[in-house]
Coordinates of C-alpha atoms in Angstrom, one line a residue:
Chain A
M18 CA -132.6 325.7 108.1
K19 CA -134.0 322.7 110.0
V20 CA -135.2 319.9 108.2
N21 CA -136.8 317.2 110.3
G22 CA -135.3 318.5 113.7
S23 CA -131.9 318.4 112.4
V24 CA -129.9 321.7 111.2
Y25 CA -129.3 321.4 107.4
S26 CA -126.8 323.4 105.8
D27 CA -125.1 324.4 102.6
F28 CA -128.3 323.6 100.6
S29 CA -129.9 326.1 98.1
G30 CA -133.0 325.4 96.0
S31 CA -136.5 324.2 95.9
I32 CA -138.1 321.8 98.3
L33 CA -138.4 319.6 95.4
Q34 CA -134.6 319.9 95.1
L35 CA -134.2 319.3 98.7
L36 CA -136.5 316.0 98.1
Q37 CA -134.6 314.6 95.4
Q38 CA -131.1 315.5 97.4
K39 CA -132.6 313.4 100.3
N40 CA -133.6 310.5 97.6
L41 CA -137.4 311.0 98.4
S42 CA -140.4 310.9 96.2
A43 CA -142.3 314.0 96.3
E44 CA -145.3 311.6 95.5
R45 CA -145.0 309.8 98.8
V46 CA -144.4 312.6 101.4
A47 CA -146.0 315.4 102.9
V48 CA -144.2 318.7 103.3
E49 CA -145.0 321.2 106.7
Y50 CA -143.2 324.4 106.1
N51 CA -142.8 326.6 109.0
G52 CA -146.1 324.7 110.6
D53 CA -148.1 324.7 107.6
I54 CA -148.7 322.1 105.3
L55 CA -147.0 323.1 101.9
P56 CA -149.1 321.6 99.0
R57 CA -147.2 319.6 96.7
E58 CA -147.7 321.7 93.6
K59 CA -145.6 324.4 95.8
F60 CA -142.6 322.2 96.1
V61 CA -140.8 323.3 92.7
E62 CA -141.5 327.2 93.5
T63 CA -140.8 327.2 97.4
F64 CA -137.1 328.3 98.2
P65 CA -136.3 327.6 101.7
K66 CA -134.2 330.1 103.8
D67 CA -132.0 329.8 106.7
E68 CA -134.3 330.4 109.3
D69 CA -136.9 328.1 107.9
V70 CA -138.4 325.0 109.7
I71 CA -139.0 322.0 107.3
E72 CA -140.7 318.7 108.2
I73 CA -141.0 315.9 105.9
V74 CA -143.0 312.8 106.5
H75 CA -144.3 309.7 104.8
F76 CA -146.0 306.5 105.8
V77 CA -144.7 303.7 107.8
G78 CA -146.4 300.9 109.2
G79 CA -148.4 301.4 112.1
G80 CA -151.5 300.2 114.1
Chain B
M26 CA -174.9 288.4 104.4
Q27 CA -174.6 289.6 100.9
N28 CA -176.4 293.0 101.6
D29 CA -174.8 293.4 104.9
V30 CA -172.8 296.4 104.3
F31 CA -170.6 298.2 106.8
K32 CA -171.0 302.3 106.1
L33 CA -168.4 304.3 107.2
G34 CA -167.9 307.9 106.5
G35 CA -169.9 307.7 103.5
H36 CA -167.8 304.7 102.3
E37 CA -169.1 301.2 101.8
F38 CA -167.1 297.8 103.0
T39 CA -168.0 294.3 103.1
S40 CA -165.2 293.3 105.3
R41 CA -165.2 294.1 109.0
F42 CA -161.6 293.4 109.8
I43 CA -159.3 296.5 110.1
L44 CA -156.0 295.3 109.7
G45 CA -152.5 297.1 111.2
S46 CA -149.6 297.4 109.1
G47 CA -147.1 297.6 112.1
K48 CA -144.3 295.4 113.5
Y49 CA -144.1 292.9 110.5
S50 CA -142.3 292.7 107.2
L51 CA -143.6 295.1 104.4
D52 CA -143.2 291.7 102.4
L53 CA -146.1 290.2 104.1
I54 CA -148.9 293.1 104.2
E55 CA -150.0 291.9 100.6
A56 CA -150.6 288.2 101.9
A57 CA -152.1 289.3 105.2
V58 CA -154.5 291.9 103.4
T59 CA -155.2 289.2 101.1
H60 CA -156.1 286.3 103.9
A61 CA -157.7 288.7 106.1
K62 CA -159.7 289.9 103.0
A63 CA -159.3 293.1 104.6
Q64 CA -160.5 296.8 103.0
I65 CA -159.1 298.8 105.6
I66 CA -155.2 299.1 106.8
T67 CA -154.2 301.5 109.2
L68 CA -150.8 303.4 108.9
A69 CA -148.4 305.8 111.0
L70 CA -146.8 308.9 109.8
R71 CA -143.2 309.2 110.7
R72 CA -140.4 311.6 109.5
A73 CA -138.8 311.0 106.4
N74 CA -134.9 311.2 106.2
S75 CA -134.2 309.0 103.6
E76 CA -135.4 306.9 100.8
T77 CA -136.5 303.6 102.4
E78 CA -138.8 300.8 101.0
Q79 CA -142.4 302.7 100.8
I80 CA -145.4 300.9 102.6
L81 CA -147.6 302.2 100.0
D82 CA -145.9 299.7 97.2
Y83 CA -146.8 296.9 99.5
I84 CA -150.5 297.5 100.1
P85 CA -152.8 296.3 97.4
K86 CA -154.9 298.7 94.9
G87 CA -158.3 299.4 96.3
V88 CA -157.4 299.2 100.0
T89 CA -158.4 302.2 102.2
L90 CA -155.8 303.8 103.9
L91 CA -156.3 305.0 107.7
P92 CA -153.6 306.7 109.2
N93 CA -153.3 307.1 112.5
T94 CA -152.1 309.7 114.9
S95 CA -150.0 307.9 116.7
G96 CA -147.0 310.0 118.7
A97 CA -149.6 312.8 119.3
R98 CA -149.7 313.8 123.2
T99 CA -152.3 316.8 122.6
A100 CA -155.2 317.3 120.6
D101 CA -153.0 319.9 118.7
E102 CA -150.5 317.5 117.8
A103 CA -153.1 315.0 116.3
V104 CA -154.8 317.9 114.3
R105 CA -151.1 318.3 112.8
I106 CA -150.5 315.0 112.2
A107 CA -154.0 314.3 110.7
R108 CA -153.5 316.7 108.1
L109 CA -150.0 316.2 107.1
A110 CA -151.5 312.6 106.7
R111 CA -154.0 313.8 104.3
A112 CA -151.1 315.9 102.6
C113 CA -149.9 312.6 101.7
G114 CA -152.7 312.5 99.4
C115 CA -154.4 309.2 100.5
G116 CA -157.9 310.0 101.5
D117 CA -159.9 311.7 104.8
F118 CA -159.7 308.8 107.2
V119 CA -158.0 309.2 110.2
K120 CA -158.0 307.5 113.4
V121 CA -157.5 309.7 116.4
E122 CA -155.1 308.5 119.2
I123 CA -153.7 310.5 121.6
M124 CA -151.5 309.4 124.4
R125 CA -149.9 311.1 127.6
D126 CA -149.2 308.1 129.3
S127 CA -146.0 305.8 128.0
K128 CA -146.6 302.9 130.3
Y129 CA -150.3 301.9 129.7
L130 CA -150.3 303.7 126.3
L131 CA -153.9 304.9 127.5
P132 CA -155.8 307.0 125.5
D133 CA -156.6 310.8 126.3
N134 CA -160.5 311.1 126.3
A135 CA -160.6 314.4 126.7
E136 CA -158.0 315.6 124.4
T137 CA -159.4 312.8 121.9
I138 CA -163.0 314.7 122.1
K139 CA -161.2 317.9 121.0
A140 CA -159.2 316.8 118.3
T141 CA -162.3 314.8 116.8
A142 CA -164.2 318.1 116.9
R143 CA -161.7 320.0 115.0
L144 CA -160.8 317.1 112.3
A145 CA -164.5 316.6 111.7
E146 CA -165.1 320.3 111.2
E147 CA -162.1 320.1 108.6
G148 CA -164.1 317.4 106.8
F149 CA -162.3 314.2 107.8
V150 CA -163.7 310.9 108.4
V151 CA -162.7 310.7 112.2
M152 CA -162.3 307.5 114.2
P153 CA -161.4 308.2 117.7
Y154 CA -159.6 305.6 119.7
M155 CA -161.0 305.9 123.2
Y156 CA -161.2 304.5 126.8
P157 CA -164.9 303.0 126.9
D158 CA -166.6 305.6 128.6
L159 CA -170.1 306.1 127.8
N160 CA -169.9 310.2 128.2
V161 CA -167.1 310.5 126.3
A162 CA -168.7 308.4 123.7
R163 CA -171.5 310.6 123.8
D164 CA -169.2 313.5 123.3
L165 CA -167.4 311.8 120.6
V166 CA -170.6 311.7 118.7
S167 CA -171.6 315.2 119.3
A168 CA -168.1 316.2 118.1
G169 CA -168.5 314.6 114.5
A170 CA -166.9 311.2 115.0
S171 CA -167.9 308.6 112.4
C172 CA -167.3 305.7 114.8
I173 CA -166.3 305.0 118.3
M174 CA -163.1 302.6 119.1
P175 CA -162.9 301.7 122.5
L176 CA -159.8 299.6 123.5
G177 CA -160.4 296.2 124.8
A178 CA -157.2 295.8 126.8
P179 CA -153.8 297.9 126.5
I180 CA -152.5 298.3 123.2
G181 CA -150.1 295.6 122.2
S182 CA -151.2 293.4 124.8
N183 CA -153.1 290.5 123.5
R184 CA -155.3 290.5 126.8
G185 CA -158.8 290.4 124.7
L186 CA -161.7 291.9 126.0
A187 CA -160.9 293.1 129.3
T188 CA -163.4 296.4 129.0
K189 CA -166.1 293.8 127.4
E190 CA -168.8 295.4 129.9
F191 CA -168.4 299.1 129.1
I192 CA -168.2 298.1 125.4
Q193 CA -171.4 296.8 125.5
I194 CA -172.4 299.8 126.8
L195 CA -171.6 301.6 123.9
I196 CA -173.1 299.3 121.7
D197 CA -176.3 299.4 123.4
E198 CA -176.4 303.1 123.4
I199 CA -174.3 305.0 120.9
D200 CA -175.8 305.3 117.3
L201 CA -172.4 304.9 115.6
P202 CA -170.7 302.0 114.7
I203 CA -168.5 300.8 117.7
I204 CA -165.1 299.2 116.7
V205 CA -163.0 297.5 118.9
D206 CA -159.3 298.5 118.9
A207 CA -156.5 297.5 120.8
G208 CA -155.9 294.4 123.2
I209 CA -157.7 291.9 120.9
G210 CA -155.3 289.1 121.0
K211 CA -156.9 285.8 119.1
P212 CA -159.6 285.4 116.9
S213 CA -162.1 283.9 119.5
Q214 CA -161.9 287.3 121.2
A215 CA -162.3 289.1 117.7
C216 CA -165.4 286.9 117.1
E217 CA -166.9 287.6 120.7
A218 CA -166.8 291.1 120.1
M219 CA -168.6 290.9 116.8
E220 CA -171.2 288.6 118.7
M221 CA -171.8 291.3 121.0
G222 CA -172.8 293.8 118.0
C223 CA -169.4 295.5 117.5
A224 CA -169.5 296.8 113.9
A225 CA -165.9 296.0 113.2
V226 CA -162.5 294.7 114.8
M227 CA -159.3 296.3 114.5
A228 CA -156.0 293.9 115.1
N229 CA -152.2 294.2 114.8
T230 CA -150.1 293.0 117.3
A231 CA -152.1 289.7 117.6
I232 CA -150.9 289.2 113.6
A233 CA -147.8 290.6 113.8
T234 CA -146.7 288.6 116.6
A235 CA -148.4 285.1 115.3
G236 CA -146.0 282.3 114.2
N237 CA -147.6 282.8 110.6
I238 CA -148.8 286.1 110.1
P239 CA -151.3 285.4 106.8
Q240 CA -152.7 282.6 108.4
M241 CA -153.4 284.3 111.8
A242 CA -154.8 287.0 109.3
E243 CA -157.1 284.9 107.7
A244 CA -158.2 283.3 111.1
F245 CA -159.1 286.8 112.1
G246 CA -161.1 287.5 109.2
K247 CA -163.3 284.1 109.8
A248 CA -163.7 284.8 113.3
I249 CA -164.8 288.3 112.4
E250 CA -167.4 286.9 109.8
A251 CA -168.8 284.5 112.2
G252 CA -169.1 286.7 114.8
R253 CA -170.9 288.8 112.7
T254 CA -173.2 286.4 111.3
A255 CA -173.8 285.2 115.0
Y256 CA -175.0 288.5 115.9
L257 CA -176.9 288.9 112.7
A258 CA -178.9 285.2 113.4
G259 CA -179.5 286.4 117.0
L260 CA -177.7 284.5 119.9
G261 CA -179.5 281.8 121.9
R262 CA -180.7 282.3 125.3
V263 CA -178.3 281.6 128.1
L264 CA -180.4 279.8 131.2
E265 CA -179.4 281.1 134.6
H266 CA -180.5 277.6 136.2
G267 CA -181.2 274.4 135.4
A268 CA -181.1 272.8 131.9
A269 CA -183.2 272.3 129.0
A270 CA -182.8 269.1 127.1
S271 CA -182.0 269.5 123.6
S272 CA -183.6 265.8 122.4
P273 CA -187.3 264.9 122.9
L274 CA -188.1 263.6 126.1
T275 CA -190.6 261.6 125.2
G276 CA -190.5 258.1 123.2
F277 CA -187.6 256.8 124.9
L278 CA -187.2 253.2 124.9
A279 CA -187.8 252.7 128.8
D280 CA -191.3 253.3 129.7

């Protein structure tokens, strides 16, 4: 699967586990799953597959 | 001045200074917000690849977050960024900025109108950043914008109110808050924008590139308040020619 534009291999688990593996707090990010916003409550029950495209974003400083 | 409330998208603010959070240390954000007495702060959305310091931990509670759509080159991209920002769980405000031009960073007014219509439809409080053009501003009003954010000068340039005459036209003709965004480089320029009748001023680079960031934030806050008070007081008239004595002309020592 692709996460933030890079190929992410050898992962099996939920989106929540993906965030944990990347050391990201579920409360502070938004996840786009194959082009659609994935509601936070679905992080635990969504298991990405090989062909999936995932974007994980958070806030940074900006004007 | 106690009752001078700034209304935006169903929310009420007493501060008219929208502070940017880009290009300076997270450690200085709280001091900048406090010194500026700012109640709205802008943010950007970027890919999260690993746990870094979280800007949200540095923003004082009660400050309204205003995510921007920076990075968007089309209306579609701006809508996507806005939805992601809302999914972060920080409210419905969004500053739409759409740029195709990477040299001057000028906003794409046509795409901005499209994005504004779609986001307003989805319930966002849409604050579109635009090149000051009266016809575009009218279209943004029809599209459901909550305010109009014309640029004073190119982003990050600190060159001030280069578009002053056209911002004045928006203030005179548009029935929404006009908020100058981009280009304001010093407090006197922010003050002037407020004297003209702008509802608020947004600044980032002027503060981020200042010698002392919290102190400059404070100076901007005061300048914006002063300009607002001057606008409410009503500026004195300007004489086209000649002079008008300020002291009485009678009763002088000479006869």
